[in-house]
Amino acid sequence: MEMLIVVSILGIMMVSSYPSILNSLETRSLENCARDIITSMQQAKFLAVNTKLNHRVIFSNATASWAYWIEEETSPGAWSRQVKYPYNEIPSKFTATIDLPLSQAVEYSSVGLVTNYDGLHRTITIQSGKLKTYTQPDLRILTFYAGGSIQYSKSQST
């Protein structure tokens, strides 16, 4: 009888904590996605400064989801993809809003400055629909600045 009561209590505890576990997993997944983009940006900036060649992180929505990768300017206006740096995708379960200059890229000069900086088009926003339904902070916003820095913020949509 005691064993049955203990098993029942454990079952109730597990069932009640399941939504919290799912919420934590979704939050971590959203944060990892934003941090992967930041890491790619920092790698491109480091490569630009280290090699003294312009580098950029370019975003494309050719498929159902957004993809991004690092490119190097081999000659003026000619870009080649950096194969040793992975091709990344923003998972399709997230809604991404890429508001960058017309090239859909962030370009870094050999001194680490953003060469195509546009004060009006400088953000990437990633949203989780699940977190929105839980009324949790569901937005991760990356804002890029001319000096090459990136602001990372969390917000809740309305």
PDB file of C-alpha atoms in Angstrom:
ATOM      1  CA  MET A   1       0.000   0.000   0.000  1.00  0.00           C
ATOM      2  CA  GLU A   2       2.784   2.434   0.899  1.00  0.00           C
ATOM      3  CA  MET A   3       4.536   1.652  -2.355  1.00  0.00           C
ATOM      4  CA  LEU A   4       1.366   2.468  -4.315  1.00  0.00           C
ATOM      5  CA  ILE A   5       1.055   5.843  -2.548  1.00  0.00           C
ATOM      6  CA  VAL A   6       4.713   6.709  -3.257  1.00  0.00           C
ATOM      7  CA  VAL A   7       4.343   5.788  -6.939  1.00  0.00           C
ATOM      8  CA  SER A   8       1.139   7.861  -7.162  1.00  0.00           C
ATOM      9  CA  ILE A   9       2.814  10.903  -5.616  1.00  0.00           C
ATOM     10  CA  LEU A  10       5.787  10.591  -7.999  1.00  0.00           C
ATOM     11  CA  GLY A  11       3.407  10.303 -10.958  1.00  0.00           C
ATOM     12  CA  ILE A  12       1.518  13.428  -9.942  1.00  0.00           C
ATOM     13  CA  MET A  13       4.772  15.353  -9.503  1.00  0.00           C
ATOM     14  CA  MET A  14       6.019  14.289 -12.939  1.00  0.00           C
ATOM     15  CA  VAL A  15       2.755  15.210 -14.675  1.00  0.00           C
ATOM     16  CA  SER A  16       2.661  18.627 -12.997  1.00  0.00           C
ATOM     17  CA  SER A  17       6.289  19.430 -13.911  1.00  0.00           C
ATOM     18  CA  TYR A  18       6.013  18.348 -17.576  1.00  0.00           C
ATOM     19  CA  PRO A  19       4.829  21.765 -18.932  1.00  0.00           C
ATOM     20  CA  SER A  20       7.646  23.490 -17.070  1.00  0.00           C
ATOM     21  CA  ILE A  21      10.188  21.134 -18.638  1.00  0.00           C
ATOM     22  CA  LEU A  22       8.776  21.794 -22.127  1.00  0.00           C
ATOM     23  CA  ASN A  23       8.868  25.535 -21.480  1.00  0.00           C
ATOM     24  CA  SER A  24      12.524  25.320 -20.433  1.00  0.00           C
ATOM     25  CA  LEU A  25      13.451  23.289 -23.512  1.00  0.00           C
ATOM     26  CA  GLU A  26      11.762  25.799 -25.843  1.00  0.00           C
ATOM     27  CA  THR A  27      13.455  28.733 -24.091  1.00  0.00           C
ATOM     28  CA  ARG A  28      16.879  27.101 -24.396  1.00  0.00           C
ATOM     29  CA  SER A  29      16.301  26.270 -28.050  1.00  0.00           C
ATOM     30  CA  LEU A  30      15.355  29.887 -28.829  1.00  0.00           C
ATOM     31  CA  GLU A  31      18.356  31.261 -26.939  1.00  0.00           C
ATOM     32  CA  ASN A  32      20.728  28.811 -28.642  1.00  0.00           C
ATOM     33  CA  CYS A  33      19.429  29.896 -32.038  1.00  0.00           C
ATOM     34  CA  ALA A  34      20.114  33.569 -31.249  1.00  0.00           C
ATOM     35  CA  ARG A  35      23.544  32.776 -29.808  1.00  0.00           C
ATOM     36  CA  ASP A  36      24.483  30.778 -32.922  1.00  0.00           C
ATOM     37  CA  ILE A  37      23.817  33.872 -35.037  1.00  0.00           C
ATOM     38  CA  ILE A  38      25.893  36.017 -32.667  1.00  0.00           C
ATOM     39  CA  THR A  39      28.734  33.482 -32.851  1.00  0.00           C
ATOM     40  CA  SER A  40      28.711  33.594 -36.661  1.00  0.00           C
ATOM     41  CA  MET A  41      28.811  37.388 -36.558  1.00  0.00           C
ATOM     42  CA  GLN A  42      31.741  37.369 -34.148  1.00  0.00           C
ATOM     43  CA  GLN A  43      33.587  34.808 -36.295  1.00  0.00           C
ATOM     44  CA  ALA A  44      33.114  36.964 -39.408  1.00  0.00           C
ATOM     45  CA  LYS A  45      34.375  40.042 -37.576  1.00  0.00           C
ATOM     46  CA  PHE A  46      37.403  38.139 -36.239  1.00  0.00           C
ATOM     47  CA  LEU A  47      38.200  36.759 -39.697  1.00  0.00           C
ATOM     48  CA  ALA A  48      37.954  40.228 -41.253  1.00  0.00           C
ATOM     49  CA  VAL A  49      40.377  41.693 -38.733  1.00  0.00           C
ATOM     50  CA  ASN A  50      42.707  38.686 -38.761  1.00  0.00           C
ATOM     51  CA  THR A  51      42.970  38.278 -42.556  1.00  0.00           C
ATOM     52  CA  LYS A  52      42.594  42.003 -43.431  1.00  0.00           C
ATOM     53  CA  LEU A  53      39.826  41.030 -45.899  1.00  0.00           C
ATOM     54  CA  ASN A  54      36.169  42.008 -45.724  1.00  0.00           C
ATOM     55  CA  HIS A  55      33.863  39.269 -44.449  1.00  0.00           C
ATOM     56  CA  ARG A  56      30.116  39.087 -44.148  1.00  0.00           C
ATOM     57  CA  VAL A  57      27.355  36.938 -42.732  1.00  0.00           C
ATOM     58  CA  ILE A  58      24.683  36.638 -45.363  1.00  0.00           C
ATOM     59  CA  PHE A  59      21.072  35.557 -44.791  1.00  0.00           C
ATOM     60  CA  SER A  60      18.906  33.817 -47.381  1.00  0.00           C
ATOM     61  CA  ASN A  61      15.293  32.715 -47.333  1.00  0.00           C
ATOM     62  CA  ALA A  62      15.523  30.526 -50.447  1.00  0.00           C
ATOM     63  CA  THR A  63      14.015  27.556 -48.611  1.00  0.00           C
ATOM     64  CA  ALA A  64      11.170  27.436 -46.093  1.00  0.00           C
ATOM     65  CA  SER A  65      13.444  28.778 -43.363  1.00  0.00           C
ATOM     66  CA  TRP A  66      16.233  31.339 -43.077  1.00  0.00           C
ATOM     67  CA  ALA A  67      19.807  30.159 -43.629  1.00  0.00           C
ATOM     68  CA  TYR A  68      23.042  32.048 -43.015  1.00  0.00           C
ATOM     69  CA  TRP A  69      26.750  31.580 -43.674  1.00  0.00           C
ATOM     70  CA  ILE A  70      30.068  33.448 -43.738  1.00  0.00           C
ATOM     71  CA  GLU A  71      31.585  34.785 -46.957  1.00  0.00           C
ATOM     72  CA  GLU A  72      34.931  36.434 -47.734  1.00  0.00           C
ATOM     73  CA  GLU A  73      35.491  39.191 -50.290  1.00  0.00           C
ATOM     74  CA  THR A  74      38.168  37.684 -52.541  1.00  0.00           C
ATOM     75  CA  SER A  75      38.291  40.717 -54.864  1.00  0.00           C
ATOM     76  CA  PRO A  76      36.209  43.907 -54.926  1.00  0.00           C
ATOM     77  CA  GLY A  77      32.578  42.817 -55.262  1.00  0.00           C
ATOM     78  CA  ALA A  78      33.408  39.086 -55.501  1.00  0.00           C
ATOM     79  CA  TRP A  79      32.460  36.957 -52.505  1.00  0.00           C
ATOM     80  CA  SER A  80      33.173  33.298 -51.746  1.00  0.00           C
ATOM     81  CA  ARG A  81      31.631  31.145 -49.041  1.00  0.00           C
ATOM     82  CA  GLN A  82      33.916  30.097 -46.201  1.00  0.00           C
ATOM     83  CA  VAL A  83      33.551  26.315 -46.316  1.00  0.00           C
ATOM     84  CA  LYS A  84      35.184  25.638 -42.941  1.00  0.00           C
ATOM     85  CA  TYR A  85      32.454  27.654 -41.203  1.00  0.00           C
ATOM     86  CA  PRO A  86      29.135  25.831 -41.175  1.00  0.00           C
ATOM     87  CA  TYR A  87      26.033  26.677 -43.112  1.00  0.00           C
ATOM     88  CA  ASN A  88      23.397  27.340 -40.440  1.00  0.00           C
ATOM     89  CA  GLU A  89      19.618  27.494 -40.446  1.00  0.00           C
ATOM     90  CA  ILE A  90      17.143  29.162 -38.163  1.00  0.00           C
ATOM     91  CA  PRO A  91      14.756  26.317 -37.245  1.00  0.00           C
ATOM     92  CA  SER A  92      11.419  26.558 -39.037  1.00  0.00           C
ATOM     93  CA  LYS A  93       9.580  26.291 -35.702  1.00  0.00           C
ATOM     94  CA  PHE A  94      10.686  29.879 -35.033  1.00  0.00           C
ATOM     95  CA  THR A  95       9.470  32.963 -36.867  1.00  0.00           C
ATOM     96  CA  ALA A  96      12.456  35.012 -38.005  1.00  0.00           C
ATOM     97  CA  THR A  97      12.287  38.629 -39.116  1.00  0.00           C
ATOM     98  CA  ILE A  98      15.494  39.709 -40.827  1.00  0.00           C
ATOM     99  CA  ASP A  99      15.649  43.487 -41.178  1.00  0.00           C
ATOM    100  CA  LEU A 100      19.098  44.157 -42.615  1.00  0.00           C
ATOM    101  CA  PRO A 101      20.308  46.334 -45.525  1.00  0.00           C
ATOM    102  CA  LEU A 102      19.232  45.320 -49.058  1.00  0.00           C
ATOM    103  CA  SER A 103      22.033  42.735 -49.315  1.00  0.00           C
ATOM    104  CA  GLN A 104      20.530  40.838 -46.331  1.00  0.00           C
ATOM    105  CA  ALA A 105      24.022  40.712 -44.861  1.00  0.00           C
ATOM    106  CA  VAL A 106      26.199  42.240 -42.181  1.00  0.00           C
ATOM    107  CA  GLU A 107      29.596  43.092 -43.711  1.00  0.00           C
ATOM    108  CA  TYR A 108      32.718  43.620 -41.607  1.00  0.00           C
ATOM    109  CA  SER A 109      35.753  45.610 -42.747  1.00  0.00           C
ATOM    110  CA  SER A 110      39.361  44.709 -41.999  1.00  0.00           C
ATOM    111  CA  VAL A 111      39.180  46.826 -38.831  1.00  0.00           C
ATOM    112  CA  GLY A 112      35.980  45.166 -37.584  1.00  0.00           C
ATOM    113  CA  LEU A 113      33.513  47.917 -38.479  1.00  0.00           C
ATOM    114  CA  VAL A 114      30.197  47.202 -40.196  1.00  0.00           C
ATOM    115  CA  THR A 115      30.669  48.592 -43.717  1.00  0.00           C
ATOM    116  CA  ASN A 116      27.023  48.375 -44.800  1.00  0.00           C
ATOM    117  CA  TYR A 117      25.555  49.825 -41.610  1.00  0.00           C
ATOM    118  CA  ASP A 118      22.039  51.214 -41.940  1.00  0.00           C
ATOM    119  CA  GLY A 119      20.471  52.758 -38.834  1.00  0.00           C
ATOM    120  CA  LEU A 120      16.980  51.767 -39.986  1.00  0.00           C
ATOM    121  CA  HIS A 121      17.729  48.180 -41.029  1.00  0.00           C
ATOM    122  CA  ARG A 122      19.868  46.525 -38.388  1.00  0.00           C
ATOM    123  CA  THR A 123      17.877  43.892 -36.495  1.00  0.00           C
ATOM    124  CA  ILE A 124      17.153  40.198 -36.489  1.00  0.00           C
ATOM    125  CA  THR A 125      14.164  39.072 -34.439  1.00  0.00           C
ATOM    126  CA  ILE A 126      13.427  35.444 -33.644  1.00  0.00           C
ATOM    127  CA  GLN A 127      10.081  34.484 -32.109  1.00  0.00           C
ATOM    128  CA  SER A 128       8.803  31.279 -30.524  1.00  0.00           C
ATOM    129  CA  GLY A 129       5.087  30.650 -30.964  1.00  0.00           C
ATOM    130  CA  LYS A 130       5.058  28.214 -28.032  1.00  0.00           C
ATOM    131  CA  LEU A 131       6.519  30.724 -25.599  1.00  0.00           C
ATOM    132  CA  LYS A 132       4.026  33.307 -26.818  1.00  0.00           C
ATOM    133  CA  THR A 133       1.136  31.009 -25.869  1.00  0.00           C
ATOM    134  CA  TYR A 134       2.704  30.535 -22.415  1.00  0.00           C
ATOM    135  CA  THR A 135       2.979  34.348 -22.054  1.00  0.00           C
ATOM    136  CA  GLN A 136       6.751  34.047 -21.632  1.00  0.00           C
ATOM    137  CA  PRO A 137       9.407  36.298 -23.220  1.00  0.00           C
ATOM    138  CA  ASP A 138       9.103  34.915 -26.763  1.00  0.00           C
ATOM    139  CA  LEU A 139      11.318  37.316 -28.729  1.00  0.00           C
ATOM    140  CA  ARG A 140      15.096  37.386 -29.071  1.00  0.00           C
ATOM    141  CA  ILE A 141      16.270  40.565 -30.742  1.00  0.00           C
ATOM    142  CA  LEU A 142      19.760  41.090 -32.185  1.00  0.00           C
ATOM    143  CA  THR A 143      20.656  44.694 -33.012  1.00  0.00           C
ATOM    144  CA  PHE A 144      23.830  45.497 -34.955  1.00  0.00           C
ATOM    145  CA  TYR A 145      25.843  48.695 -34.637  1.00  0.00           C
ATOM    146  CA  ALA A 146      28.354  50.446 -36.913  1.00  0.00           C
ATOM    147  CA  GLY A 147      31.250  49.677 -34.576  1.00  0.00           C
ATOM    148  CA  GLY A 148      30.662  45.946 -34.960  1.00  0.00           C
ATOM    149  CA  SER A 149      28.968  45.334 -31.618  1.00  0.00           C
ATOM    150  CA  ILE A 150      25.760  43.342 -31.201  1.00  0.00           C
ATOM    151  CA  GLN A 151      23.020  43.964 -28.642  1.00  0.00           C
ATOM    152  CA  TYR A 152      21.110  40.875 -27.515  1.00  0.00           C
ATOM    153  CA  SER A 153      17.759  41.402 -25.804  1.00  0.00           C
ATOM    154  CA  LYS A 154      14.717  39.411 -24.749  1.00  0.00           C
ATOM    155  CA  SER A 155      11.182  40.682 -25.002  1.00  0.00           C
ATOM    156  CA  GLN A 156       7.584  39.549 -24.857  1.00  0.00           C
ATOM    157  CA  SER A 157       5.350  40.234 -27.825  1.00  0.00           C
ATOM    158  CA  THR A 158       1.995  41.864 -27.343  1.00  0.00           C
TER     159      THR A 158
END
